[in-house]
CSV table of C-alpha atoms and ligand atoms in Angstrom, one decimal:
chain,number,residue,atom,x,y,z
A,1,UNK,CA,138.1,54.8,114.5
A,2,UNK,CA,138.2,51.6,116.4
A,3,UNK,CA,136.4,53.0,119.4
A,4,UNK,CA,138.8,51.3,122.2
A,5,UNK,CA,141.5,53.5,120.5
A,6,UNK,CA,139.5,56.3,122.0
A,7,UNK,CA,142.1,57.5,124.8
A,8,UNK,CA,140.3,57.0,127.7
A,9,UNK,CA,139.8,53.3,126.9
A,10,UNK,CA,143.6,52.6,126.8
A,11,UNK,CA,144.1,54.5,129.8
A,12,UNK,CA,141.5,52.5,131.7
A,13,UNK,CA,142.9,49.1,130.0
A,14,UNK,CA,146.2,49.9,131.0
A,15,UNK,CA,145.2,50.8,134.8
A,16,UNK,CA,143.2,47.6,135.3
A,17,UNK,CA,146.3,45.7,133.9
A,18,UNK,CA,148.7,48.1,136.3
A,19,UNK,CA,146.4,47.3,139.2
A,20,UNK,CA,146.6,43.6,139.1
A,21,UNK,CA,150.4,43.7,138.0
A,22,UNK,CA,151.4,45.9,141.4
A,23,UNK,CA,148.7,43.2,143.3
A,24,UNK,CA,146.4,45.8,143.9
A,25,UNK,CA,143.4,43.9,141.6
A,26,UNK,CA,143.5,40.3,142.8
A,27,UNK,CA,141.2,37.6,141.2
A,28,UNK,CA,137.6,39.7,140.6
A,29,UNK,CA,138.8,43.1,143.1
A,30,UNK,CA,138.9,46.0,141.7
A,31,UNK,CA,136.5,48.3,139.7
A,32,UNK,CA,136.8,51.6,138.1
A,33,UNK,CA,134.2,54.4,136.8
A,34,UNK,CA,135.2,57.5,134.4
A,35,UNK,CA,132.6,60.1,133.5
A,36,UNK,CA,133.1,60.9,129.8
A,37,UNK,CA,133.0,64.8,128.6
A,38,UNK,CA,130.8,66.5,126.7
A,39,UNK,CA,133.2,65.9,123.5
A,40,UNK,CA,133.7,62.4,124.5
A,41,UNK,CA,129.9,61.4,124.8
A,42,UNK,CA,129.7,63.1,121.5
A,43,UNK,CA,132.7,60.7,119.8
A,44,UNK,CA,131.5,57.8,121.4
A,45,UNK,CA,127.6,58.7,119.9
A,46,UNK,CA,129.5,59.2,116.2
A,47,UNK,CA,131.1,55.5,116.4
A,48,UNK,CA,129.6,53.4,114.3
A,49,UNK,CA,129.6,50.4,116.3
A,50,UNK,CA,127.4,52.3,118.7
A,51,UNK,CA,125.3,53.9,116.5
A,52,UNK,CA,124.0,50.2,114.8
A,53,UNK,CA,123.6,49.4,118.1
A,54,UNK,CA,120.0,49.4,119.8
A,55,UNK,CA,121.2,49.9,123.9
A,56,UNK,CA,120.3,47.3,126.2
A,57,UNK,CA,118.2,48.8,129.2
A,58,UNK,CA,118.6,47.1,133.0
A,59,UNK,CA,117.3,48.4,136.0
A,60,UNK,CA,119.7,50.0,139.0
A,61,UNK,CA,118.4,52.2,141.9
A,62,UNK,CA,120.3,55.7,142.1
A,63,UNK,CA,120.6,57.9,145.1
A,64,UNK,CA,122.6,60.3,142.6
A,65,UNK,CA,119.8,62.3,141.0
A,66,UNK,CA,122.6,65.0,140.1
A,67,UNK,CA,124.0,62.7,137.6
A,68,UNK,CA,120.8,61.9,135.2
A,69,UNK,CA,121.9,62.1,131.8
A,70,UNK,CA,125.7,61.5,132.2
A,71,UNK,CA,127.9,58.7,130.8
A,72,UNK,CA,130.4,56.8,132.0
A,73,UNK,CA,132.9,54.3,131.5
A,74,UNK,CA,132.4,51.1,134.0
A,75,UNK,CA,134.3,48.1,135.0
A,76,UNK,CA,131.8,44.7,134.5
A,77,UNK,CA,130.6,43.2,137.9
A,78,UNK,CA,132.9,40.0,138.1
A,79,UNK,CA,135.6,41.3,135.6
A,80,UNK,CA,139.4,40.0,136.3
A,81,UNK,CA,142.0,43.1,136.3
A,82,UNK,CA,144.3,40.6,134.6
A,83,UNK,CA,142.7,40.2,131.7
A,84,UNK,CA,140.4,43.0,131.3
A,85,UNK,CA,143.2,44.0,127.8
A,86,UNK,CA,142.7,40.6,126.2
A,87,UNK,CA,138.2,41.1,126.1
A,88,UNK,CA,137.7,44.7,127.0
A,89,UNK,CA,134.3,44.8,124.6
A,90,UNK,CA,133.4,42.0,127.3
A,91,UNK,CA,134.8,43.5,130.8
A,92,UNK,CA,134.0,47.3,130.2
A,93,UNK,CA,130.8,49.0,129.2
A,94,UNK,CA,129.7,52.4,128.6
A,95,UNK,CA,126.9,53.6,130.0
A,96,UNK,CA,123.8,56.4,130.2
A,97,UNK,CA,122.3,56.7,133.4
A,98,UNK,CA,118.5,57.0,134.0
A,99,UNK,CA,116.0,58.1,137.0
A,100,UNK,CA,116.2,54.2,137.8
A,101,UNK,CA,118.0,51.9,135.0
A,102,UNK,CA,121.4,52.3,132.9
A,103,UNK,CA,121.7,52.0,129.1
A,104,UNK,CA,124.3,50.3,128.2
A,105,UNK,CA,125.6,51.8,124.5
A,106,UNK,CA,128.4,50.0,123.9
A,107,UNK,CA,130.4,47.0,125.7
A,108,UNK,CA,129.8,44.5,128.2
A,109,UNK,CA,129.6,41.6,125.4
A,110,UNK,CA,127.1,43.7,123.5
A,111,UNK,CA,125.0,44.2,126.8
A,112,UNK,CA,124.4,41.0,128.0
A,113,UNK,CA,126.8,41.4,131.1
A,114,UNK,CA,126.3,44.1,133.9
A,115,UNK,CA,128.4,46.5,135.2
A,116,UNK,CA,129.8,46.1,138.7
A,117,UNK,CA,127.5,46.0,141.7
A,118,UNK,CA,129.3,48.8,143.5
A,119,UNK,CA,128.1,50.9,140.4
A,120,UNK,CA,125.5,52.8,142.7
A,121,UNK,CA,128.2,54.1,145.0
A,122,UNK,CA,130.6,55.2,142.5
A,123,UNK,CA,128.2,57.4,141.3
A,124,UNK,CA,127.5,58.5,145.1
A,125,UNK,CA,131.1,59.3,145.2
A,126,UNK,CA,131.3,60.9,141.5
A,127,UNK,CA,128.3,63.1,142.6
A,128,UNK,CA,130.2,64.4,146.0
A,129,UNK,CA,133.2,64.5,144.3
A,130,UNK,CA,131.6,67.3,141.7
A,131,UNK,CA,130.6,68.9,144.1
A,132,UNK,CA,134.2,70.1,145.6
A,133,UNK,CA,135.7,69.9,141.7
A,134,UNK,CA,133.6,70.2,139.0
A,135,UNK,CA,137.0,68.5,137.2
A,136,UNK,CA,136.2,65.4,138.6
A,137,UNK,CA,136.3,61.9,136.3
A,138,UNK,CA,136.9,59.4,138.0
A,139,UNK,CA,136.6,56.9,141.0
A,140,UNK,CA,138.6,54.0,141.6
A,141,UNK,CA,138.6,50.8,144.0
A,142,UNK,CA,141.5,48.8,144.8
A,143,UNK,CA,143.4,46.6,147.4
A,144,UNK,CA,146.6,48.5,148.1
A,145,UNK,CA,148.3,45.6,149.4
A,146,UNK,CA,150.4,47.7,151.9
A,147,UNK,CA,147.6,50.2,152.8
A,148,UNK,CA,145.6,47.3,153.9
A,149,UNK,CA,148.3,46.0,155.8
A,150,UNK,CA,148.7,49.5,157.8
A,151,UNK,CA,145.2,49.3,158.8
A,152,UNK,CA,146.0,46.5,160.6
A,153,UNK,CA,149.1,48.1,162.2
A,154,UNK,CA,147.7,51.3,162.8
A,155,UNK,CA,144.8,53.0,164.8
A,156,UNK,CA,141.6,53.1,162.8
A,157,UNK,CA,141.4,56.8,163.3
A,158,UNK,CA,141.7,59.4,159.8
A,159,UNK,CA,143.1,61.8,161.7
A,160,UNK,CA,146.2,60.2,163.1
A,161,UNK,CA,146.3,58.0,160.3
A,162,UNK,CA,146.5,61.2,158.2
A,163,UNK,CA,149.2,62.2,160.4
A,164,UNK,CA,151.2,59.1,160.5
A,165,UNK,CA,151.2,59.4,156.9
A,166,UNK,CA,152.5,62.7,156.6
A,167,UNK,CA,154.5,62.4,159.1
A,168,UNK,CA,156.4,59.5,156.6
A,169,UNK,CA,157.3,61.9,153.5
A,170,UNK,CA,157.4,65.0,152.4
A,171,UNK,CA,155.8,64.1,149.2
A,172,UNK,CA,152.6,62.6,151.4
A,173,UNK,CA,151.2,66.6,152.6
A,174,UNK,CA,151.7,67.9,149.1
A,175,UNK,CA,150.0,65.1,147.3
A,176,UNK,CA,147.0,64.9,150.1
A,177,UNK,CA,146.9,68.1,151.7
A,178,UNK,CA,143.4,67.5,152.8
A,179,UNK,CA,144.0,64.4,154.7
A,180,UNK,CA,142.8,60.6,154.4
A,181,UNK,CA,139.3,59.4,154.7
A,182,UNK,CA,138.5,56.4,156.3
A,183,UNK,CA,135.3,54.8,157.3
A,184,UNK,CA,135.1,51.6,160.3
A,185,UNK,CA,135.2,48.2,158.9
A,186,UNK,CA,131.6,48.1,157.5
A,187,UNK,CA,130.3,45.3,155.1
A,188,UNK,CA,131.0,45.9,151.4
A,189,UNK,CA,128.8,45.7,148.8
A,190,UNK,CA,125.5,47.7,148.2
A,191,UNK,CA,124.9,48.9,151.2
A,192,UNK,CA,125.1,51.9,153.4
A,193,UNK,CA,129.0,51.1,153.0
A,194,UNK,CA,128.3,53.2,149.3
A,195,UNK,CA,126.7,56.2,151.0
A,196,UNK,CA,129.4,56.4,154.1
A,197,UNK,CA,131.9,56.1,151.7
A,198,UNK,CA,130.5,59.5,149.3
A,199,UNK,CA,129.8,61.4,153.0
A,200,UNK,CA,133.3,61.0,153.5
A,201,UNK,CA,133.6,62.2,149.6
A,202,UNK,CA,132.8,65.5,150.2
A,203,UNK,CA,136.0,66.0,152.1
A,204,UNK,CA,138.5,63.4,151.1
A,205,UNK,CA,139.7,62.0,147.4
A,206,UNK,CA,141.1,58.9,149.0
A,207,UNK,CA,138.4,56.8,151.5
A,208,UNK,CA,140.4,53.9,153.3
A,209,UNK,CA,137.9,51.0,153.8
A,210,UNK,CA,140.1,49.1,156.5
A,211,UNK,CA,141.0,45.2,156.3
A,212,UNK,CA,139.5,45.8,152.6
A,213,UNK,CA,141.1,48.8,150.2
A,214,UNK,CA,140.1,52.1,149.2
A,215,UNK,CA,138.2,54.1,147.4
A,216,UNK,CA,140.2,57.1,145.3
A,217,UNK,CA,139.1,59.9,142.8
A,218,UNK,CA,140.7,62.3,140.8
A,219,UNK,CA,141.0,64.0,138.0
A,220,UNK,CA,142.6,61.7,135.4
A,221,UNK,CA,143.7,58.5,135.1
A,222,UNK,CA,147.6,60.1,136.0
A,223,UNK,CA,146.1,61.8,139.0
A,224,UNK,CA,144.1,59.4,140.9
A,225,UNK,CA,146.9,56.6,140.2
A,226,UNK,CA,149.6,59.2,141.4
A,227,UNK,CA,147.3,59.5,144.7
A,228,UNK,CA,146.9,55.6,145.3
A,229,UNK,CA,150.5,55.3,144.9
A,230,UNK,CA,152.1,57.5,147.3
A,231,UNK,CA,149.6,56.2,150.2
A,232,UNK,CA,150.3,53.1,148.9
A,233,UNK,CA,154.3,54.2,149.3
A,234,UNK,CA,154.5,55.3,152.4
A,235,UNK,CA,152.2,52.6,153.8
A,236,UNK,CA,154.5,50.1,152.6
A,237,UNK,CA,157.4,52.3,154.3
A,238,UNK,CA,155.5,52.2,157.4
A,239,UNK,CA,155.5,48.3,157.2
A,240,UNK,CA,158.9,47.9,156.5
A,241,UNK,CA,159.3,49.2,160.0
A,242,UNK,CA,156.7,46.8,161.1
A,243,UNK,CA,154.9,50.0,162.3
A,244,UNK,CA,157.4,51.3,164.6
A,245,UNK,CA,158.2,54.8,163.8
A,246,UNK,CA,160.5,56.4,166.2
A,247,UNK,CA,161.2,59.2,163.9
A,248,UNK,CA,159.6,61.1,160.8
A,249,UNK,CA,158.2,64.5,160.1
A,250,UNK,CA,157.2,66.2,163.1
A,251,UNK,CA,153.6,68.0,163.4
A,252,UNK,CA,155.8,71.2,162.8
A,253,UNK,CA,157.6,70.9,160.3
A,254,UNK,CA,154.4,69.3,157.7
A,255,UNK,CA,153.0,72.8,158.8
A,256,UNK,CA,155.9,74.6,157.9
A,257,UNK,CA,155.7,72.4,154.2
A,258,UNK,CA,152.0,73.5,153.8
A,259,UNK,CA,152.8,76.9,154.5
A,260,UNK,CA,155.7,77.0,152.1
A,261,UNK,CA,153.6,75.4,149.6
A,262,UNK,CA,150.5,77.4,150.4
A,263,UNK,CA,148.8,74.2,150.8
A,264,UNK,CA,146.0,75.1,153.8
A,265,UNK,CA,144.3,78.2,154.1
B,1,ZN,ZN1,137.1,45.4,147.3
């Protein structure tokens, strides 16, 4: 089998192209990284692309020690969400990480490329992600052109964002019961913006990164994209009334939904 018919590689190619369609992946924004099974490690070992392959070895400092061993599927550093579909062998790898290097078994234009530089906090996040649900796959970053907006609008605060948000929908306490992380406008990149971001991991699946995006994680491709879209929703509802909400949920009745829904202990 053609190992880009593999499932999890059309779901990925379809999100990246989803993501720039919905403006959410402009010019090189955007990267993605989903940590493949047990089965799927063993599938992707049995191609035969991958097996006459020798993998190409680079170096990458970890802080994740937990995830030694593992594989996943990465977004290239510099790849376009537009036309990750037409050269995915060029714009996605899949890697094996080590104590202090990745191998790179199959993609990224037959290793020569790398994969993106905000690799090292995805794995960060992956690792405090595993930690609250072992189900765990994947971590997302995007520029949720209406969420980005709000952060403008809005007090940089989680907690009343969290409550302005669920104030907005119904839909918005069911689908994030625990709330919205969100870190101070920090500079992006490799540094300590990776580890804030996984601290805030621990508690949150969604980390708002204001003036910038977010960082989300979930379970599968469905869920994670189900969880950018309603904050993504209701930030753009928010918007539409320039940020002026005279009405809405009130804190009462979002209690009275996450008791009826048994959603908070
Ligand atoms: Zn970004």
């Amino acid at each position: 089998m053609n190992i880009l018919k593999n499932p999890f590689f059309e779901e990925a190619i379809d999100a990246c192209r989803y993501f720039w369609e919905a403006g959410w992946g402009e010019n090189h924004a955007g990267n993605l990284t989903y940590l493949l099974s047990d089965e799927q490690v063993q599938e992707i070992k049995e191609d035969e692309d991958v097996k006459k392959t020798a993998p190409t070895q680079i170096a990458m400092t970890f802080e994740a020690k937990e995830l030694i061993g593992k594989y996943f599927l990465v977004t290239r550093a510099g790849a376009f969400f537009r036309t990750i579909h037409k050269h995915p062998e060029k714009d996605l790898g899949i890697v094996k990480v080590n104590e202090d290097s990745v191998d790179i078994i199959w993609g990224f234009e037959n290793g020569t490329m790398r994969p993106t530089s905000e690799f090292p906090a995805h794995l960060l996040c992956h690792q405090a992600r595993l930690k609250q649900n072992p189900e765990n796959r994947l971590v997302m970053h995007c520029h949720p052109t209406h969420t980005i907006a709000m952060t403008f609008a809005h007090e940089i605060d989680e907690e009343k964002f969290t409550r302005t948000m669920w104030s907005l929908n119904s839909e918005c306490v069911l689908v994030f019961p625990e709330g919205l992380g969100m870190l101070p406008w920090m500079v992006c990149g490799e540094g300590a913006i990776g580890p804030e971001t996984a601290r805030k991991m621990e508690k949150y699946r969604i980390v708002i990164w204001p003036y910038h995006g977010m960082f989300a994680s979930g379970t599968s491709f469905e869920d994670t994209i189900g969880l950018i879209e309603t904050v993504e929703k209701n930030a753009q509802v928010y918007m539409l009334n320039g940020g002026n909400i005279k009405n809405g949920l009130t804190e009462d009745q979002v209690k009275e939904l996450a008791q009826v829904f048994g959603l908070w202990d």
